[in-house]
Amino acid sequence: MIIAANFKANHTRESTAAYLEALNLFLDACPTSCDVRVYPSASSFLRADLYSHVKLGAQNFYPVINGAYTGETSSQHLDEFGIKNVLIGHSERRVILNETQDITAKKYAFAKERGWEIIYCIGEPKYIRDNGFEAVMEYLWSEFEGIDIDYEKFSVAYEPIWAIGTGVSAKIQDIAEVLDALKKRFATAPLLYGGSVKVENLSSILSIRSCSGVLIGNAALDAANFCKLIQTAQNVQK
Ligand code: PEP
């Protein structure tokens, strides 16, 4: 099971280091079978090999080794920290930062070429959800345009846009319906859910047959709470 924390534009380098230290200590004392991942902001990257129980990842990168791309994070920057885990296609990048499917697919191809582990995010806006399951799936399939779904180091995070950061998670039945449909096409890729996951709803989400993990924003910002989430996940029998 993958339990991933997305810091977005939260935490400083100092608080990220304190968080990771606390998390690693916790996992040392309470071993878990979960694949625990943390995605800090680029200005808080730390050496990935410092934390034996946690995989450090990048929330974003620009698909170049280096060069004249003002303000961007290149693969050289990730390599310096030994980071080989990335998020691609998060709705905050697609919607707020206007990233197109074309650039998203370019990032995916670049990450694949380097053998990085990818959590590929997809999710529909509310007006599409309001049109029902068929409309949701049509929207979600369009977010796979240009994506090599046979890449063995890729997971999918289904994150309905309207459920992210709102405190209102999608209904269990709706999550299950989408993940089951994805499962038919991606037999081996782990399928995650994201969108207002918290301690209170984690067990029922992870109990969904096709669900292999979660991507968590707000509820993972506090290290102690993230440890609670990991412990809760550990207790879910699959
Ligand atoms: C996310 O950032 O991917 C996310 C799901 O955020 P939150 O848990 O805050 O809804």
mmCIF file of N, CA and C in Angstrom, residues 46-52 54 56 81-82:
data_model
loop_
_atom_site.group_PDB
_atom_site.id
_atom_site.type_symbol
_atom_site.label_atom_id
_atom_site.label_comp_id
_atom_site.label_asym_id
_atom_site.label_seq_id
_atom_site.Cartn_x
_atom_site.Cartn_y
_atom_site.Cartn_z
ATOM 1 N N LEU A 46 15.812 17.432 0.454
ATOM 2 C CA LEU A 46 16.880 16.933 1.334
ATOM 3 C C LEU A 46 17.365 15.633 0.712
ATOM 4 N N ARG A 47 18.533 15.189 1.104
ATOM 5 C CA ARG A 47 19.056 13.969 0.490
ATOM 6 C C ARG A 47 18.117 12.787 0.771
ATOM 7 N N ALA A 48 17.713 12.124 -0.300
ATOM 8 C CA ALA A 48 16.738 11.042 -0.160
ATOM 9 C C ALA A 48 17.291 9.886 0.669
ATOM 10 N N ASP A 49 18.623 9.697 0.656
ATOM 11 C CA ASP A 49 19.180 8.541 1.373
ATOM 12 C C ASP A 49 19.325 8.779 2.880
ATOM 13 N N LEU A 50 18.930 9.960 3.359
ATOM 14 C CA LEU A 50 19.003 10.224 4.805
ATOM 15 C C LEU A 50 17.892 9.513 5.568
ATOM 16 N N TYR A 51 16.816 9.158 4.859
ATOM 17 C CA TYR A 51 15.613 8.644 5.533
ATOM 18 C C TYR A 51 15.316 7.233 5.024
ATOM 19 N N SER A 52 15.765 6.244 5.782
ATOM 20 C CA SER A 52 15.729 4.869 5.286
ATOM 21 C C SER A 52 14.314 4.321 5.063
ATOM 22 N N VAL A 54 11.539 6.169 4.261
ATOM 23 C CA VAL A 54 10.663 7.089 3.514
ATOM 24 C C VAL A 54 11.254 7.336 2.133
ATOM 25 N N LEU A 56 11.592 9.989 -0.712
ATOM 26 C CA LEU A 56 11.377 11.416 -0.951
ATOM 27 C C LEU A 56 11.089 11.647 -2.427
ATOM 28 N N PHE A 81 19.880 15.367 -5.080
ATOM 29 C CA PHE A 81 19.345 14.870 -3.812
ATOM 30 C C PHE A 81 18.986 13.377 -3.884
ATOM 31 N N GLY A 82 19.260 12.755 -5.003
ATOM 32 C CA GLY A 82 18.938 11.333 -5.162
ATOM 33 C C GLY A 82 17.436 11.088 -5.225
#
